[in-house]
Coordinates of C-alpha atoms and ligand atoms in Angstrom, one line a residue:
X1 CA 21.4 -33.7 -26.3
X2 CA 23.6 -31.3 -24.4
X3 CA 25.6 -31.4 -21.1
X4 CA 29.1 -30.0 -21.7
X5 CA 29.4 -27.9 -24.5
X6 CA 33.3 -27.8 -24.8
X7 CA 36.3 -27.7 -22.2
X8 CA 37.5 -24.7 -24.3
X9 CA 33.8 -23.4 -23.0
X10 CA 34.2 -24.1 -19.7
X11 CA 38.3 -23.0 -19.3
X12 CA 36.3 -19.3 -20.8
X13 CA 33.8 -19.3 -18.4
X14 CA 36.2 -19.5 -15.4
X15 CA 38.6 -17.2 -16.9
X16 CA 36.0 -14.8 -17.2
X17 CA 34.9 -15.5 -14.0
X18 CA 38.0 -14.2 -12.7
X19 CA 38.9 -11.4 -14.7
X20 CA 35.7 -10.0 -14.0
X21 CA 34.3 -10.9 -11.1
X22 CA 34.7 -7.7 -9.2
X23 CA 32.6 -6.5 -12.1
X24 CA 29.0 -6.0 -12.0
X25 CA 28.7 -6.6 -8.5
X26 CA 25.5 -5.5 -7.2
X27 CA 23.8 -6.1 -3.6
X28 CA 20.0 -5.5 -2.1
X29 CA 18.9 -6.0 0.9
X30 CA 21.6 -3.9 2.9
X31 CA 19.6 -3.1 6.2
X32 CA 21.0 -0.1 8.4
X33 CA 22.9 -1.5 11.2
X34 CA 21.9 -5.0 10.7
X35 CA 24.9 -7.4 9.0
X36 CA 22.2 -9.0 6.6
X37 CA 23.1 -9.7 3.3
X38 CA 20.0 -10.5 0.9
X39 CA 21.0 -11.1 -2.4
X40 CA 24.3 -11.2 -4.1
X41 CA 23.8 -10.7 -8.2
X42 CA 27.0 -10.8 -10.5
X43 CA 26.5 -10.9 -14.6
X44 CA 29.3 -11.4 -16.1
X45 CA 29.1 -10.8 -19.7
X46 CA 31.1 -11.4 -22.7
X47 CA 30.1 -11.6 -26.6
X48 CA 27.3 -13.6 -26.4
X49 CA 27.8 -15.3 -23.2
X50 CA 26.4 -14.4 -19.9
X51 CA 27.2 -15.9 -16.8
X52 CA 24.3 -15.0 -13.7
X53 CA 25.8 -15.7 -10.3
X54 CA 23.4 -15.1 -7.1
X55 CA 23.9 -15.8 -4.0
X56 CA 21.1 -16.1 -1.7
X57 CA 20.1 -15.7 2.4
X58 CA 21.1 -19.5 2.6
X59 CA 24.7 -19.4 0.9
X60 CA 23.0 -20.9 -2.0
X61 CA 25.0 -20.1 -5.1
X62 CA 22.3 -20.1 -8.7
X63 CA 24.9 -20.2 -11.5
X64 CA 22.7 -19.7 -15.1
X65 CA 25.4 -19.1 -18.4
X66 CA 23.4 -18.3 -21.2
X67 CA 25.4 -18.4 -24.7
X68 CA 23.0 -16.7 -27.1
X69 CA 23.1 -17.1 -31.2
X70 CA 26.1 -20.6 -31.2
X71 CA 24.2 -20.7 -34.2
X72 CA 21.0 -18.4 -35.4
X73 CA 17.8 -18.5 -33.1
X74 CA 19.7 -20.8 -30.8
X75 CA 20.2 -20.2 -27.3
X76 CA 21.9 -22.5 -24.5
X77 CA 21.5 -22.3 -20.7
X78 CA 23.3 -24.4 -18.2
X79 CA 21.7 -23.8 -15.2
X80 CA 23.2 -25.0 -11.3
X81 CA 22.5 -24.5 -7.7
X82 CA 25.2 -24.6 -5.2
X83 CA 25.2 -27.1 -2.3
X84 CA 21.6 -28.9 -4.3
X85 CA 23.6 -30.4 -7.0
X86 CA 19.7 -32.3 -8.3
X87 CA 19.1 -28.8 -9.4
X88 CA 21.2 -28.4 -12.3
X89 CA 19.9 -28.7 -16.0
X90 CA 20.5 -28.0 -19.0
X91 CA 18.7 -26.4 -21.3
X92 CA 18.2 -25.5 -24.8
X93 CA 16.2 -23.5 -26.4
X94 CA 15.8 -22.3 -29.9
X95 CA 13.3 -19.5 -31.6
X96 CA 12.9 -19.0 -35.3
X97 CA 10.0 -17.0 -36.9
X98 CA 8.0 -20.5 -37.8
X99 CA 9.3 -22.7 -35.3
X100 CA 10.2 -22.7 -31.1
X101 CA 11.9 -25.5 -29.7
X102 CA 13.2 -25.9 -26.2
X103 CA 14.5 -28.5 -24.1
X104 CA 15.9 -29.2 -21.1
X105 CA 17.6 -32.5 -19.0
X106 CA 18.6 -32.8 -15.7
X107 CA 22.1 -32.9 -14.7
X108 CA 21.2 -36.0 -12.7
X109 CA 22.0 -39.8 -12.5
X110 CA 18.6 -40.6 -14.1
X111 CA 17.5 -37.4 -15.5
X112 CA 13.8 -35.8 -16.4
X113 CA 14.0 -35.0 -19.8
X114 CA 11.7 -32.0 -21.1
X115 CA 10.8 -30.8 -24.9
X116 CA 8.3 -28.2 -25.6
X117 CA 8.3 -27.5 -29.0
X118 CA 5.4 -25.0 -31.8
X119 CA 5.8 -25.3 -35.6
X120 CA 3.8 -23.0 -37.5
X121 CA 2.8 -19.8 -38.1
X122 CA -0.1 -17.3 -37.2
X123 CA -2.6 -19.2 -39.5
X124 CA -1.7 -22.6 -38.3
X125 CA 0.3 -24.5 -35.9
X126 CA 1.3 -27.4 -33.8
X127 CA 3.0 -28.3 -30.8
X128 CA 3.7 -30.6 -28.2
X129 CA 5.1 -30.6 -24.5
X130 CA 6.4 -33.7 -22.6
X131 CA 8.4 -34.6 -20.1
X132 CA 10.1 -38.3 -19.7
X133 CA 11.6 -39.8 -16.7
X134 CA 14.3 -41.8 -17.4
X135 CA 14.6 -43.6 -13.8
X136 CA 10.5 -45.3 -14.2
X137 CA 10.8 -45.3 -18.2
X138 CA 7.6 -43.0 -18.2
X139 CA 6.4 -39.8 -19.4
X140 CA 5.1 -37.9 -17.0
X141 CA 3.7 -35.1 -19.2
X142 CA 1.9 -35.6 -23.0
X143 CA 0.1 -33.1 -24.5
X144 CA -0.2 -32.5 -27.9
X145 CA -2.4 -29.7 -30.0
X146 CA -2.9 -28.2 -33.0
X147 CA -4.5 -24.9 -34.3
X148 CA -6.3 -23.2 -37.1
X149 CA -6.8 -18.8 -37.3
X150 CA -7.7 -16.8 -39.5
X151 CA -9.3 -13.1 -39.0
X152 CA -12.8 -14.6 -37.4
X153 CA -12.5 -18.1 -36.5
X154 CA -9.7 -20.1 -33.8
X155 CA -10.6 -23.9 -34.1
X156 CA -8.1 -26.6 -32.0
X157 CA -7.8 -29.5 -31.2
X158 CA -5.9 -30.5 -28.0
X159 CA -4.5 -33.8 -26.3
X160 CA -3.7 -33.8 -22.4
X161 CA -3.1 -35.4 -19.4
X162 CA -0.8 -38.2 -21.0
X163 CA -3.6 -38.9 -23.9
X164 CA -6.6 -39.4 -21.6
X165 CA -8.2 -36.3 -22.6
X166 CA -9.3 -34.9 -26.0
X167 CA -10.3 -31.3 -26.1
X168 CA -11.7 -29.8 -29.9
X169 CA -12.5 -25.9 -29.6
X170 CA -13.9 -23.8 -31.9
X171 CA -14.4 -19.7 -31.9
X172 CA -16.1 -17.8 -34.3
X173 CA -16.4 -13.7 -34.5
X174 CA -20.2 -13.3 -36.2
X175 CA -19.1 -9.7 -36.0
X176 CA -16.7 -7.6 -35.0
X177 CA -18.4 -4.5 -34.6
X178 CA -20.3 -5.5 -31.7
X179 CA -17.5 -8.4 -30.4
X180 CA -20.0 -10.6 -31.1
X181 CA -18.7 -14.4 -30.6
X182 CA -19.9 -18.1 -30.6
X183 CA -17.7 -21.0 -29.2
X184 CA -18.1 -24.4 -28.7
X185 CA -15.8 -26.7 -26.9
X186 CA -16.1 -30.8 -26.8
X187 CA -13.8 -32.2 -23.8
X188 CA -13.6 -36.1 -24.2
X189 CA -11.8 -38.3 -21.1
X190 CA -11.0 -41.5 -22.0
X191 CA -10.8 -43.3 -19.0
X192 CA -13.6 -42.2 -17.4
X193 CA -15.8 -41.9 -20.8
X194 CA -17.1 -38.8 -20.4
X195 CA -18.1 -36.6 -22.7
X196 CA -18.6 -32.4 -21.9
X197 CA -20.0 -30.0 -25.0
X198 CA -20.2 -26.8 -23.8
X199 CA -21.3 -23.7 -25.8
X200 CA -20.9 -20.7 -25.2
X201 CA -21.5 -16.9 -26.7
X202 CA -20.5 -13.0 -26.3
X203 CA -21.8 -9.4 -27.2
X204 CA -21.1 -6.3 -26.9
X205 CA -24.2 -4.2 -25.9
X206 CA -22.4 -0.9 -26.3
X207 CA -18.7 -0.3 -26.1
X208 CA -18.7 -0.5 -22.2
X209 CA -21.0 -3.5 -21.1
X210 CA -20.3 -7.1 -22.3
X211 CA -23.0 -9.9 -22.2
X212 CA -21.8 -13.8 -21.8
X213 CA -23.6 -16.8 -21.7
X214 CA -22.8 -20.6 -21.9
X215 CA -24.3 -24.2 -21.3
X216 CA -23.1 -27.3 -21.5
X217 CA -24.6 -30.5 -21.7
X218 CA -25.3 -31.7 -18.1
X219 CA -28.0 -28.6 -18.2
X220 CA -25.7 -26.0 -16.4
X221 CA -26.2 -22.8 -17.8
X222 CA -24.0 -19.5 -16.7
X223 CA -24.2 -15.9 -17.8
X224 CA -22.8 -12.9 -16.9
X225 CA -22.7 -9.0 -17.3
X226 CA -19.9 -6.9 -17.2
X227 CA -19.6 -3.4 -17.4
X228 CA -16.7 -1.1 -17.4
X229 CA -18.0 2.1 -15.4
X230 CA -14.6 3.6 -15.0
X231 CA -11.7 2.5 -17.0
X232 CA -10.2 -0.5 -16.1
X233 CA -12.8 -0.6 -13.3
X234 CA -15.2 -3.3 -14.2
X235 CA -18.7 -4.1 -12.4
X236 CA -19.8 -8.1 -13.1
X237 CA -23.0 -9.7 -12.3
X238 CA -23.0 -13.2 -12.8
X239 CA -25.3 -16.1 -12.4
X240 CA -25.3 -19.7 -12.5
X241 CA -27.7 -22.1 -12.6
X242 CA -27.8 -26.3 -13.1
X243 CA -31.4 -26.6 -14.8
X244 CA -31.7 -30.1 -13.8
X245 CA -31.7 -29.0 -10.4
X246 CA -32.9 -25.1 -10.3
X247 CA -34.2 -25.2 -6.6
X248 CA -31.0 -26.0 -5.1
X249 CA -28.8 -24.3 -7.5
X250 CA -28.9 -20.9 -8.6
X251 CA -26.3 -18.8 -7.6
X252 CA -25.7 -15.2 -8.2
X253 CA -22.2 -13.2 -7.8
X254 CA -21.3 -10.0 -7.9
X255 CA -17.6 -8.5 -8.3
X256 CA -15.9 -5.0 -8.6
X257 CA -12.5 -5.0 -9.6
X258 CA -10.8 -1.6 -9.5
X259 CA -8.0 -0.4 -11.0
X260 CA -6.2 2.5 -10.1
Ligands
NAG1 C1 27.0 -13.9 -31.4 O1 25.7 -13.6 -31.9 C2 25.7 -13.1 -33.3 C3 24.3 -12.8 -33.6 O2 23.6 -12.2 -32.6 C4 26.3 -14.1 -34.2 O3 26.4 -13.6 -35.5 C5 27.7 -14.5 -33.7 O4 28.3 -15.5 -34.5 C6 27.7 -14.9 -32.3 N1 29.1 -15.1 -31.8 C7 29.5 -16.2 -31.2 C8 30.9 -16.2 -30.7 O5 28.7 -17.2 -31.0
NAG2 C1 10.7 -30.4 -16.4 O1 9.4 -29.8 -16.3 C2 8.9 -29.8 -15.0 C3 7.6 -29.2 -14.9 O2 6.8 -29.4 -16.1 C4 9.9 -29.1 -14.0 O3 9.4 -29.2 -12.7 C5 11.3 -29.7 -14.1 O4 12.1 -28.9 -13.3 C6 11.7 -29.7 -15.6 N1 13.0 -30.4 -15.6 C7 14.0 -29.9 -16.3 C8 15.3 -30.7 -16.3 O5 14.0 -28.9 -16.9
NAG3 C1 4.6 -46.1 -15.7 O1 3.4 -45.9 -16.3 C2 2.5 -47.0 -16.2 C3 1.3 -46.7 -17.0 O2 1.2 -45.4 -17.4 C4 2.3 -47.3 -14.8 O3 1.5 -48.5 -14.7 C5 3.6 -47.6 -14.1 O4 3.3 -47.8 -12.7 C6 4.5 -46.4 -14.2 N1 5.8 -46.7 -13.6 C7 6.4 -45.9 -12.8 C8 7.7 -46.4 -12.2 O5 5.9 -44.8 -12.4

């Protein structure tokens, strides 16, 4: 838990503020003749604290102090908005080779209460995000996963919307050469009891055209083409088709995405 760090903290911070706070002014927005003032920025920096102060259009002050590295990894932000005082938080986050943690509370009567947090490293790993709200009691966000990687297969295995929905994944390279692929994906929602398996594949048919394809099992099938004529310009035919009902289905797209 965080909300004031120190007064010793706070007493720098306004010192700084003072001592530096012709510094680093910078301004945008200046139009010729007009008196119109878009944004104010001021960092104020000192060791490993830095103090953001910008002043928008509407006189709102944002005030974000970041001090980086109180200990190794760790990083705390306090983060307010002048007159909206419901928009302050506090936040902290923390980043380590194996592990990234971060939360965050409101600096509110009853205060939402965020942690994200990833143990793990390239081969495996877990995590969870959630959010609490202290004024109903409730969490308003749970979701949970875990993962498994190694050079040709991704499996996971997620948990969202507050526990109601169960999502397992699995990806599998059959051969690199050709970005050849196989996936499957079961989705599982509690509350309505409903089941969704969806498969799905990818190949490479030379280096510039890519083939995909999927189903799932309430008989809708969807494939697609892409082809990369220029580079980064790509040229995708797609179809779709619910083979229950193929009459009224079928539907075919096409789309050019250019690049310069
Ligand atoms: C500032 O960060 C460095 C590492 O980047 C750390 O060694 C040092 O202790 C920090 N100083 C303070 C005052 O937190
Ligand atoms: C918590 O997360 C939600 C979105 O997930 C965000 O809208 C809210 O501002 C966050 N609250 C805090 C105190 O960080
Ligand atoms: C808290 O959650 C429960 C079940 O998830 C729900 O019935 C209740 O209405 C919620 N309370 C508030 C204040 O949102």
């Amino acid at each position: 838990m965080l909300s004031c760090p120190s007064t010793t903290f706070c007493l720098c911070i306004t010192v700084f503020f003072f001592l530096y706070s012709f510094q680093a002014v910078t301004s945008t927005g200046i139009k010729k003749g007009e008196l119109f003032l878009a944004d104010i920025n001021t960092q104020l920096k000192n060791k490993n604290i830095t103090t953001d102060i910008k002043v928008d259009t509407n006189s709102n002050v944002f005030t974000t102090i970041t001090v980086d590295e109180p200990a190794p990894g760790l990083k705390t932000i306090l983060s307010f908005k002048v007159p909206d005082q419901r928009s302050g938080k506090a936040e902290l986050q923390y980043l380590h080779d194996y592990a990234g943690i971060s939360a965050s509370i409101g600096l509110t009567a009853n205060p939402i209460v965020n942690f994200s947090g990833v143990v793990g490293t390239s081969a495996a790993s877990v995590g969870t995000d959630l959010s609490f709200d202290t004024a109903s009691g409730n969490f308003t966000k749970f979701n949970a996963g875990a993962s498994l990687s190694n050079a040709d297969l991704i499996a996971s295995l997620t948990l969202n919307d507050k526990g109601d929905t169960l999502t397992a994944s699995y990806y599998h390279i059959v051969s690199p050469l050709t970005h050849t692929a196989v996936g499957a994906e079961l989705t599982r929602t509690f509350s309505s009891n409903d089941n969704t398996l969806t498969f799905g594949t990818q190949h490479a048919l030379d280096p510039l055209t890519t083939v995909k394809a999927r189903l799932n099992n309430y008989g809708k099938a969807s494939a697609l083409i892409q082809h990369e004529w220029r580079p980064k310009s790509l040229l995708t035919i797609s179809g779709e088709v619910d083979t229950r009902a193929i009459e009224k289905s079928a539907k075919v797209g096409l789309a050019l995405a250019l690049k310069p």
